[in-house]
Tab-separated table of C-alpha atoms and ligand atoms in Angstrom:
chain	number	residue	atom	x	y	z
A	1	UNK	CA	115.920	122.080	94.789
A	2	UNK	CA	115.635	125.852	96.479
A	3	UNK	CA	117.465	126.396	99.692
A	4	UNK	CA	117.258	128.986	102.151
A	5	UNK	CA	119.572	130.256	105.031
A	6	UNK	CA	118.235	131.317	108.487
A	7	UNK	CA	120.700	133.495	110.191
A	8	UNK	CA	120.057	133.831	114.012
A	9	UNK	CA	120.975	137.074	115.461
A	10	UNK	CA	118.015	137.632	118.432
A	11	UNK	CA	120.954	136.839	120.826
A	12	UNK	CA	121.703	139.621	123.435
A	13	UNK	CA	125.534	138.501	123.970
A	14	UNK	CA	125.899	138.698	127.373
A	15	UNK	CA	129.699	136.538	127.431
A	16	UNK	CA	131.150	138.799	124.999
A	17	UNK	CA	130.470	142.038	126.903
A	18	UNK	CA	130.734	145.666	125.227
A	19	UNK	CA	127.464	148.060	124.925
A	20	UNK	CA	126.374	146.138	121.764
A	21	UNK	CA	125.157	142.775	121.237
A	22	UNK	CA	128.091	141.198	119.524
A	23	UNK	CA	126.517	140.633	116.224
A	24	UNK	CA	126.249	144.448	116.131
A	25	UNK	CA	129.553	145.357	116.785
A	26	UNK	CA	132.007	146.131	114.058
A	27	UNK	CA	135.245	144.225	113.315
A	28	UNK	CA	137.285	146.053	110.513
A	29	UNK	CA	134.695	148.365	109.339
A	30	UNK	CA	131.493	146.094	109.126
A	31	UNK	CA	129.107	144.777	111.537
A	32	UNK	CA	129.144	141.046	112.090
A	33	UNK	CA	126.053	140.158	111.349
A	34	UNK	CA	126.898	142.240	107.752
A	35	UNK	CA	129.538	139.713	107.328
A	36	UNK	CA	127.497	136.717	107.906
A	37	UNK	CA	125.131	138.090	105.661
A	38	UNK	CA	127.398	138.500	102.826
A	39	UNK	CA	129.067	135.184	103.237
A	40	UNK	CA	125.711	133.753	102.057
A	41	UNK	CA	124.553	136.436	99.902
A	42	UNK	CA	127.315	135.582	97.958
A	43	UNK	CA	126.851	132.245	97.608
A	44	UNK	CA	125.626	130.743	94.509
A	45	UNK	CA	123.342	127.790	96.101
A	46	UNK	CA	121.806	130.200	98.518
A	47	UNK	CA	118.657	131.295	97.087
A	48	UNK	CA	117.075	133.726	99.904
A	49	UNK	CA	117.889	134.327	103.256
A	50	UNK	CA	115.682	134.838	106.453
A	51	UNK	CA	117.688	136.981	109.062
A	52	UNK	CA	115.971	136.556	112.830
A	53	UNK	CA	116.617	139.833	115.119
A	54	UNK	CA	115.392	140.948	118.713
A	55	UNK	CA	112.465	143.314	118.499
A	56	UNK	CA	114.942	145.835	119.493
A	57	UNK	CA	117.285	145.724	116.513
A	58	UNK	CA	114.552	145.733	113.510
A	59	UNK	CA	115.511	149.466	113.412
A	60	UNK	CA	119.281	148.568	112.829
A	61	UNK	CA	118.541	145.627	110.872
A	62	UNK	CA	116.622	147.646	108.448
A	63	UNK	CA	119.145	150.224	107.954
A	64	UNK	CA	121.443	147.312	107.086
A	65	UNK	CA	119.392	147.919	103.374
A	66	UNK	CA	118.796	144.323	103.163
A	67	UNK	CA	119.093	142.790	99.693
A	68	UNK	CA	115.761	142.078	97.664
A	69	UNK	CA	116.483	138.324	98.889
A	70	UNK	CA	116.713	138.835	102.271
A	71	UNK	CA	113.435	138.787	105.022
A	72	UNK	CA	113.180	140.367	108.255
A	73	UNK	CA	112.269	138.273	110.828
A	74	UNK	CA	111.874	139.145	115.211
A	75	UNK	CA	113.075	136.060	116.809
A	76	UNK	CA	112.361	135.042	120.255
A	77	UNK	CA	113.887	134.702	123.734
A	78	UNK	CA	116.005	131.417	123.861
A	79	UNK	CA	117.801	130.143	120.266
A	80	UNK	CA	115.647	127.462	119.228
A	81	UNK	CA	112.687	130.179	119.345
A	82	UNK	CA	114.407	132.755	117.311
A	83	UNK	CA	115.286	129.724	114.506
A	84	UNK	CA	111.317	128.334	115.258
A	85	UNK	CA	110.306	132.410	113.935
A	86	UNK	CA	112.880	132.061	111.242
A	87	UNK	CA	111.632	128.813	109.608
A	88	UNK	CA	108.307	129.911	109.554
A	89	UNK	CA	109.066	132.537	107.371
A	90	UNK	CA	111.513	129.967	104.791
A	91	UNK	CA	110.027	129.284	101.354
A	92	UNK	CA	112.665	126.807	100.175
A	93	UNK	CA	113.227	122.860	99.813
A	94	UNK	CA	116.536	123.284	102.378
A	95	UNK	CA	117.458	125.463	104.906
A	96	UNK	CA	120.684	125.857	106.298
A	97	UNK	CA	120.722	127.174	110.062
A	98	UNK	CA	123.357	129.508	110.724
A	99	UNK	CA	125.047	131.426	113.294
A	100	UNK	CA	125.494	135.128	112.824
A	101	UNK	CA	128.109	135.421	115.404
A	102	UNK	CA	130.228	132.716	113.308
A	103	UNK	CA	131.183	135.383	110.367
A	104	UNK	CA	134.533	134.314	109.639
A	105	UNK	CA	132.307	130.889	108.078
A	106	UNK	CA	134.289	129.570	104.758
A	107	UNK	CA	131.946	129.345	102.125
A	108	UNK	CA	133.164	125.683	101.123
A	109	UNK	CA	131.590	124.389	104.504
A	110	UNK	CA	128.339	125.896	102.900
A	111	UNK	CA	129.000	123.372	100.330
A	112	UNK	CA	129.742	120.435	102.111
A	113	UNK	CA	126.642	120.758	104.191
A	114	UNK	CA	124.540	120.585	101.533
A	115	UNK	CA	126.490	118.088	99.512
A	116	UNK	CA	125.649	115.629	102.153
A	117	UNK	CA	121.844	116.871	102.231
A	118	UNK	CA	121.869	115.312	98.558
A	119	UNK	CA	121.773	112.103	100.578
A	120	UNK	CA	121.100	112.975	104.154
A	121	UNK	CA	118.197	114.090	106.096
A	122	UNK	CA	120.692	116.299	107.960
A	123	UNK	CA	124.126	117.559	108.155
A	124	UNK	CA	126.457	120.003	109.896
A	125	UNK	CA	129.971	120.910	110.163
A	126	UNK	CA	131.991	119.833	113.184
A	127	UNK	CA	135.742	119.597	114.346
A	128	UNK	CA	136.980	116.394	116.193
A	129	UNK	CA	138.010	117.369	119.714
A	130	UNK	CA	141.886	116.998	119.648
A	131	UNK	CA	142.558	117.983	123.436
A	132	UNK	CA	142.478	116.025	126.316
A	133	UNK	CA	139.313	115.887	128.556
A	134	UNK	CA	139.095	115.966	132.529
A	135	UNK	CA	136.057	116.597	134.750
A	136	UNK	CA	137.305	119.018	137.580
A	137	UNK	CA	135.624	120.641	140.710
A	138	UNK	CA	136.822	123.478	142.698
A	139	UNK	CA	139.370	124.438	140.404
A	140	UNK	CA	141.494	120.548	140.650
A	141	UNK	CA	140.790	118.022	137.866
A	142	UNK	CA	138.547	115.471	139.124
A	143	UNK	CA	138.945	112.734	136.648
A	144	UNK	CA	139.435	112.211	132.560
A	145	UNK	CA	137.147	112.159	129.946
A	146	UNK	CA	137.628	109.526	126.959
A	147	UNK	CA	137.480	112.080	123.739
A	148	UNK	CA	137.122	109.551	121.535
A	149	UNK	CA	134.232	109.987	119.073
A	150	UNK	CA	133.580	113.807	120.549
A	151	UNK	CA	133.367	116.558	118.327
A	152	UNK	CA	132.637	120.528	118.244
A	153	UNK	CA	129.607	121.420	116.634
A	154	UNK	CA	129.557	124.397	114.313
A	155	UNK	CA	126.872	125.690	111.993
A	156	UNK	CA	125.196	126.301	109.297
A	157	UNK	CA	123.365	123.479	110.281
A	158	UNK	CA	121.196	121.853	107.254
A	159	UNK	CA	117.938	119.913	106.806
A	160	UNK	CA	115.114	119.264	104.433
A	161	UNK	CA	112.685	122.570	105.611
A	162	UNK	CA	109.658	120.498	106.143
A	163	UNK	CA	111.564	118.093	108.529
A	164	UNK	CA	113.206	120.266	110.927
A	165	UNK	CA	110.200	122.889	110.988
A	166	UNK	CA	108.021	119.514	112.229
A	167	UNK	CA	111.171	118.340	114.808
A	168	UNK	CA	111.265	122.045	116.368
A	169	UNK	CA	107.585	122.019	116.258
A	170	UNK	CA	107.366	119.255	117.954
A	171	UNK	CA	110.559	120.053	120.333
A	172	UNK	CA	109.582	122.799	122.308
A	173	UNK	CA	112.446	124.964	123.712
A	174	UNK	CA	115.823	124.136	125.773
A	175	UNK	CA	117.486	122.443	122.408
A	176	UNK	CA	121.408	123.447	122.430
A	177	UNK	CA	121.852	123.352	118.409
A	178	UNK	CA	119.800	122.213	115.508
A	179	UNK	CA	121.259	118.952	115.345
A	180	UNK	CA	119.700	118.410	119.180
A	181	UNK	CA	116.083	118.791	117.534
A	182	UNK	CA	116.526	116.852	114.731
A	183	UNK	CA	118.536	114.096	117.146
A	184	UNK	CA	115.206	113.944	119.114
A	185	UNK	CA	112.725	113.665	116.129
A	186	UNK	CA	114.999	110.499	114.773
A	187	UNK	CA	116.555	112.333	111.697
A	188	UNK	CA	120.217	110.654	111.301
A	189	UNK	CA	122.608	113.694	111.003
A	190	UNK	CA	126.362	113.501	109.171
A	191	UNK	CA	128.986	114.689	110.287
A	192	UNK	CA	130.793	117.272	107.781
A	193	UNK	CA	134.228	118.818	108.225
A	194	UNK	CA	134.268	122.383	110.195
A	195	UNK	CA	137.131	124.702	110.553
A	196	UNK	CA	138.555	126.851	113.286
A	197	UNK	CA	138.580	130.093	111.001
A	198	UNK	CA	134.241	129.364	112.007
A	199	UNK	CA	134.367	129.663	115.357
A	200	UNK	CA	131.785	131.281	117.397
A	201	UNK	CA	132.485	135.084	119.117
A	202	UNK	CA	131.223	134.333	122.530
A	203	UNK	CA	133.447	135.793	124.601
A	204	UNK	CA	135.339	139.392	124.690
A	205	UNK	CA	138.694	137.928	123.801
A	206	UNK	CA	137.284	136.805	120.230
A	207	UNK	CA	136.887	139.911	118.465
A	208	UNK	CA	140.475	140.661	118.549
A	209	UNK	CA	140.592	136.987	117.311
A	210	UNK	CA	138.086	137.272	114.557
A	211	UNK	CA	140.263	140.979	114.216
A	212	UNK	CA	142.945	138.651	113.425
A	213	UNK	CA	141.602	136.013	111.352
A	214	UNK	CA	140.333	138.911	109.063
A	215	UNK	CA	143.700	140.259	108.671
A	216	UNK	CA	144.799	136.598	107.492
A	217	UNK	CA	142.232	136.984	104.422
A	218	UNK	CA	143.249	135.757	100.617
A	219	UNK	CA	143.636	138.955	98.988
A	220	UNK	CA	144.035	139.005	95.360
A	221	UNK	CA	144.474	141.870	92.122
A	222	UNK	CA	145.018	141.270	88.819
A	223	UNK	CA	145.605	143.652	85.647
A	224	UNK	CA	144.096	143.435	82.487
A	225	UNK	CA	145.761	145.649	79.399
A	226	UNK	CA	143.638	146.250	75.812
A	227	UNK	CA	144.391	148.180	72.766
A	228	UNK	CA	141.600	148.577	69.812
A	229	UNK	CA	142.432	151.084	66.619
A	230	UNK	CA	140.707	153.525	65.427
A	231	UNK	CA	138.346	152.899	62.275
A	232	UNK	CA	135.481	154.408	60.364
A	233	UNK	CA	132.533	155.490	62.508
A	234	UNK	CA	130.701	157.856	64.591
A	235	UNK	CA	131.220	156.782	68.001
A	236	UNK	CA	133.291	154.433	70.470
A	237	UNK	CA	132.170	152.567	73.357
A	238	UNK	CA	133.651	153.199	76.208
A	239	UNK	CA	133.312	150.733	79.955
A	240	UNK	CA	129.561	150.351	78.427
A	241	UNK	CA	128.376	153.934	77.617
A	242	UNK	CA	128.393	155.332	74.433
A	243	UNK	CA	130.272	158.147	73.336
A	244	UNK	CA	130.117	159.990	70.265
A	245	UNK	CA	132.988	160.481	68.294
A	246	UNK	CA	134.271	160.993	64.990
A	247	UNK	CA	136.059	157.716	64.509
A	248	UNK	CA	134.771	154.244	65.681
A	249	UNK	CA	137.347	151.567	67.572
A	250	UNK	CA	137.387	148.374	65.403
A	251	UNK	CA	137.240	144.783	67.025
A	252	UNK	CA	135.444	141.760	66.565
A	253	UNK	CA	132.821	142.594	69.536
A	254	UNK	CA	131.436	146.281	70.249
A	255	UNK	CA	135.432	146.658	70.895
A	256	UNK	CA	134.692	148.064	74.290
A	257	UNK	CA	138.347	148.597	75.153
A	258	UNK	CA	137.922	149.654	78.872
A	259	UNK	CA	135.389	146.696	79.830
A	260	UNK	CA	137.974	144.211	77.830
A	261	UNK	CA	140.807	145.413	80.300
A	262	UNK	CA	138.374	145.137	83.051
A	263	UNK	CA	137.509	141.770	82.256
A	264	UNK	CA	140.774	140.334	81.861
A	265	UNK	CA	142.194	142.257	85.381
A	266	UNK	CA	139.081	140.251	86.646
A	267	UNK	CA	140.441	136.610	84.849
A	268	UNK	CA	143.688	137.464	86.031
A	269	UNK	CA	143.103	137.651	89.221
A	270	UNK	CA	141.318	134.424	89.185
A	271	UNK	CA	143.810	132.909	87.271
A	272	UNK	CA	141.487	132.139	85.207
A	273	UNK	CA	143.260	132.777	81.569
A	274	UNK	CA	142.078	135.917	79.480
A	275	UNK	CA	139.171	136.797	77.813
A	276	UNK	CA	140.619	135.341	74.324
A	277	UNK	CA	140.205	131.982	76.315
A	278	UNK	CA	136.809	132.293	77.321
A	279	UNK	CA	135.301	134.297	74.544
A	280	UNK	CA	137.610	133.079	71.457
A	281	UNK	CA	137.597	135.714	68.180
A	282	UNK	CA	137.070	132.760	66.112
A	283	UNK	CA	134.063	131.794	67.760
A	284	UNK	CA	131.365	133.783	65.142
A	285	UNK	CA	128.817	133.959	68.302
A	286	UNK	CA	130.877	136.929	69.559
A	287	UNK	CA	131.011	138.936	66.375
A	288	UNK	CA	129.606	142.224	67.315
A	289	UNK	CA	129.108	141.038	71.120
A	290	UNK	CA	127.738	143.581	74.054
A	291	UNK	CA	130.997	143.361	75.853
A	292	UNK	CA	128.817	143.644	79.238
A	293	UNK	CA	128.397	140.055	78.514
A	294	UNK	CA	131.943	139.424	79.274
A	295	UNK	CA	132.579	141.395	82.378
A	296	UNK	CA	129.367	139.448	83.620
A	297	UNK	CA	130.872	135.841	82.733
A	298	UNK	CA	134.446	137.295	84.769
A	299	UNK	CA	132.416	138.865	87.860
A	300	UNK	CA	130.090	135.522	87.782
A	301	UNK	CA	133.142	133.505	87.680
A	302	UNK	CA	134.502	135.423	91.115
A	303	UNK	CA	131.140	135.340	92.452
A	304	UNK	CA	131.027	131.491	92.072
A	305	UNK	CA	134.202	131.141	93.749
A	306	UNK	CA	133.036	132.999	96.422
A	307	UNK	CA	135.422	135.863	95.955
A	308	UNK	CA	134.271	139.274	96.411
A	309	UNK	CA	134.686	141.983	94.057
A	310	UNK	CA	136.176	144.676	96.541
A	311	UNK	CA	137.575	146.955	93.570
A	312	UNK	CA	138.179	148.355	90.211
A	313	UNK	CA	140.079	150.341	88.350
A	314	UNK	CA	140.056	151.592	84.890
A	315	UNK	CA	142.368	153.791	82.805
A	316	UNK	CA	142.262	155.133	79.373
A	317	UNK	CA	144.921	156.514	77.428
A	318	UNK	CA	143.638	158.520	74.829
A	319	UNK	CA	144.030	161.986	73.775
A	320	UNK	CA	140.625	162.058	72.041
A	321	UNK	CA	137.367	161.676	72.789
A	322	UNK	CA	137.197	163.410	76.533
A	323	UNK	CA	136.304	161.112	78.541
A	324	UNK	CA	135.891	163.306	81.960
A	325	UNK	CA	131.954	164.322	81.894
A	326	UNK	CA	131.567	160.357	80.831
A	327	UNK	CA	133.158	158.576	84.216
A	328	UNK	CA	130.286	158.450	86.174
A	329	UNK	CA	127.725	156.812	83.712
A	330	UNK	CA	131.045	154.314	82.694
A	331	UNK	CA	131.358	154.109	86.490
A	332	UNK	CA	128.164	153.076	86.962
A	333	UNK	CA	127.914	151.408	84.047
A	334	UNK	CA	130.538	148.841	85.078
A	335	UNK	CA	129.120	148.638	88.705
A	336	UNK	CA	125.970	147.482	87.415
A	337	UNK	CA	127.596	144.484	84.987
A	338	UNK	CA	129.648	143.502	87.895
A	339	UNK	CA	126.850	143.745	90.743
A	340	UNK	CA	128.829	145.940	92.970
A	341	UNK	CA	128.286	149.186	94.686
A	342	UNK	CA	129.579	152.309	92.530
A	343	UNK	CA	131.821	153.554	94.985
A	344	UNK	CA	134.176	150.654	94.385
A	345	UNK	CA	134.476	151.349	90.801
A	346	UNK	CA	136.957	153.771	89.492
A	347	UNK	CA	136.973	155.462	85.493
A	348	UNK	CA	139.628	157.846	84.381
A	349	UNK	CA	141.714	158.479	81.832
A	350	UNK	CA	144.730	160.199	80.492
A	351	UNK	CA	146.865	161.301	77.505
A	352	UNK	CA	149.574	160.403	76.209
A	353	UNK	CA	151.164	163.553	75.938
A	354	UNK	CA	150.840	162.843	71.769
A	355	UNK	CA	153.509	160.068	72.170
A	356	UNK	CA	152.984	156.622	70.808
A	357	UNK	CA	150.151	154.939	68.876
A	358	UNK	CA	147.785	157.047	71.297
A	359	UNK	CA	148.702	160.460	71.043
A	360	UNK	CA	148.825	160.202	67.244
A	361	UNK	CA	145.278	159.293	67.695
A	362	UNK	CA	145.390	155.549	66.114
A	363	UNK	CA	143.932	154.418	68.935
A	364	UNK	CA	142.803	153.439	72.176
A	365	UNK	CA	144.455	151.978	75.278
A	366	UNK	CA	143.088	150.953	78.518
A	367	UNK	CA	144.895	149.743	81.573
A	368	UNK	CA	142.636	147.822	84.607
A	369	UNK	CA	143.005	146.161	87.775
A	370	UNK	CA	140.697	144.292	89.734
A	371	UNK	CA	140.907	143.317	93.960
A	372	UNK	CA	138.617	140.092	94.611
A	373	UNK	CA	138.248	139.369	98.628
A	374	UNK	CA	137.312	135.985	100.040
A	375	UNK	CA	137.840	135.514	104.063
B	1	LIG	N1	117.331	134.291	121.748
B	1	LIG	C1	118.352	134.096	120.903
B	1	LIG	C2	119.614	133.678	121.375
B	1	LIG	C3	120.657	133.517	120.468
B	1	LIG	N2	120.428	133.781	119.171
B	1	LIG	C4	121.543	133.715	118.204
B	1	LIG	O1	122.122	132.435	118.233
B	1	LIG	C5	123.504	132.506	117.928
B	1	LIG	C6	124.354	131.682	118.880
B	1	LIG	O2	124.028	132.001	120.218
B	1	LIG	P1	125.016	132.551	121.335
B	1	LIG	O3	126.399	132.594	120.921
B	1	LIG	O4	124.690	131.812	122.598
B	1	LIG	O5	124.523	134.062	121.400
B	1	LIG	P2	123.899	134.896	122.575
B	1	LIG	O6	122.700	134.203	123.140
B	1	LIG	O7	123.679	136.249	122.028
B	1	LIG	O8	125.094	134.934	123.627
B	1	LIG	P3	125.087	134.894	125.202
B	1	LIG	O9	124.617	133.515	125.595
B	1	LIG	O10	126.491	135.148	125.589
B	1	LIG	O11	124.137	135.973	125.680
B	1	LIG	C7	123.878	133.980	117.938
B	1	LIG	O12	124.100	134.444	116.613
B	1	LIG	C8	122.687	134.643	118.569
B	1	LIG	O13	122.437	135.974	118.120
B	1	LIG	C9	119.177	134.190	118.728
B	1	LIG	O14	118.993	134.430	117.530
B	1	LIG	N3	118.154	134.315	119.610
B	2	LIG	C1	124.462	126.278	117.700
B	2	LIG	C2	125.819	126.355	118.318
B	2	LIG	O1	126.560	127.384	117.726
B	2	LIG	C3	126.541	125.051	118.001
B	2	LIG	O2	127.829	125.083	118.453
B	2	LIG	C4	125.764	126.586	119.801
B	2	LIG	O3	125.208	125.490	120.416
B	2	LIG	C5	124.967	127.846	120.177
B	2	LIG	O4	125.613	128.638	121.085
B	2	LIG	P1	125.780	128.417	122.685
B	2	LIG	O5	127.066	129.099	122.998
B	2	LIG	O6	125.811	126.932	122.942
B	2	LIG	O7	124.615	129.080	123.320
């Protein structure tokens, strides 16, 4: 079962004001709509993503550098027409409609949503309206309203493809949400638990609260510490390049003492255990082992979790081989494994002034921490 997401960004956002439509305008650095994009890019049950934009934003859209994954779509006038353009262009079992002015989404609603799909023609998040109600005319309240049973609808929104493409089809424009088409072409819809951190930016006030809301976001490092000795050989490997060398480093995999630090800042931030745990020495599989293959299982692990990899950070103590004319291929190197832009990847290294196991050469140490992001 494939499933797509259609991100809706054709809007021009008149309520929220500013010289920019709103999904273009950039809270802490990055544009909305490159958070909403991430959100599902890094989500493991997303398989591709269809992003709908007003003719007069393909130019900024494309110099977002959209992921292999990702199509380009020009959307339309009202809502419904922009998500009409987007479906068309969906090549999945599921699609989950989405918002791209909601970019503070949890990726656990993602989740629910199409949990309930297993056994629903339709679901979406919503919150259960916990204020009280009144009708009111020239600014005096005019009556109440019974909120029983009333509820805020959020999105992603999520259907079976071939059934909502028919209902909006079928609907023709002037449809508030999603769920209003599929309401109106008899699809039963459930109900899954929102969350306030999802709301939509409509008006000016709720950048500073989305401003906010980013500054609230679980932040989290870990460290990860290695040590491999010096054996026969005629070169080490070093965060994943090769470096020749008089000596070898021993160790039951390639002994890769920078990318074993690496790994375990990665676990430890998870609190996920250590790389013994994971990838046990008495297991014979790992005799020998590319130790890319366990900096992929850590950075998988965060992925899955829906943490982002924001950071890393790698030092080796050693007063021989030079390492220096090396960082960049080990930078890249590890950026590659991990599936995360170079620039967030710092190599270096250092001596130990000839101190220690280190400086009398027995060996190498690395030290590593890791920063994993999830809003
Ligand atoms: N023709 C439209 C109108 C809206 N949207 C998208 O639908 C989402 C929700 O709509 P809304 O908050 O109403 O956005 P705008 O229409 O841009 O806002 P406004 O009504 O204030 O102009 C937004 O991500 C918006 O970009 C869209 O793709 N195409
Ligand atoms: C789809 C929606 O976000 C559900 O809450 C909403 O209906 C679209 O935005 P608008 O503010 O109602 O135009």
């Amino acid at each position: 079962m494939t499933t797509a997401a259609v991100i809706v960004a054709a809007g021009r956002g008149l309520r929220a004001g500013g010289c920019l439509p709103k999904q273009w305008r950039r809270l802490a650095g990055r544009t909305v709509v490159e958070r909403t994009l991430a959100i599902f890019d890094a989500h493991p049950r997303v398989d591709g993503i269809v992003l709908v934009v007003a003719e007069d934003d393909l130019d900024r859209a494309r110099a977002l550098g959209l992921d292999r994954r990702a199509t380009l779509v020009t959307g339309g006038a009202e809502r419904s027409a922009s998500v009409l353009a987007g479906l068309a262009a969906v090549d999945a079992d599921r699609v989950l409609i989405h918002d791209a002015a909601r970019c503070g989404l949890p990726p656990e609603i993602i989740d629910r949503v199409l949990g309930a799909l297993d056994t629903a023609p339709a679901a979406a998040p919503a919150l259960a309206v916990t204020d009280a109600l009144w009708t009111g005319a020239d600014g005096k309240v005019t009556g109440l309203q019974d909120r029983s049973g009333l509820w805020r609808a959020q999105t992603p929104q999520g259907f079976h493809t071939a059934a909502i493409r028919a209902a909006h089809q079928a609907h023709g424009p002037g449809a508030a949400d999603d769920v209003a088409v599929a309401l109106a072409a008899g699809l039963d819809v459930a109900i899954v638990p929102g969350d306030e951190r999802n709301f939509k930016i409509t008006e000016p006030g709720d950048f500073a609260r989305a401003e906010r809301e980013l500054a609230a976001m679980d932040v989290r490092t870990g460290n990860g510490y290695d040590v491999h000795r010096f054996g026969d050989g005629d070169h080490v490997m070093l965060c994943g390049v090769k470096v020749p060398h008089g000596r070898g480093l021993q160790g039951h995999s390639d002994a890769d003492v920078g990318m074993h630090a690496l790994t375990d800042a990665i676990y430890g931030a998870l609190a996920a255990g250590d790389i013994g745990r994971h990838f046990p020495p008495s297991d014979q599989q790992w005799k020998g082992a590319d130790s890319r293959v366990f900096l992929a299982h850590a950075a998988g692990l965060a992925r899955d979790g829906g943490w982002r990899l924001t950071h890393a950070d790698v030092t080796l103590v050693c007063e021989r081989p030079k390492v220096g004319h090396h960082a960049d291929a080990m930078r890249a190197a590890l950026a590659e494994v991990m599936g995360i832009e170079v620039e967030r990847v710092s190599v270096k290294a250092t001596t130990s002034e000839r101190l220690g196991f280190t400086g009398r050469e027995e060996g190498i140490a690395a030290l590593a921490t890791a920063t994993l992001v999830r809003p």
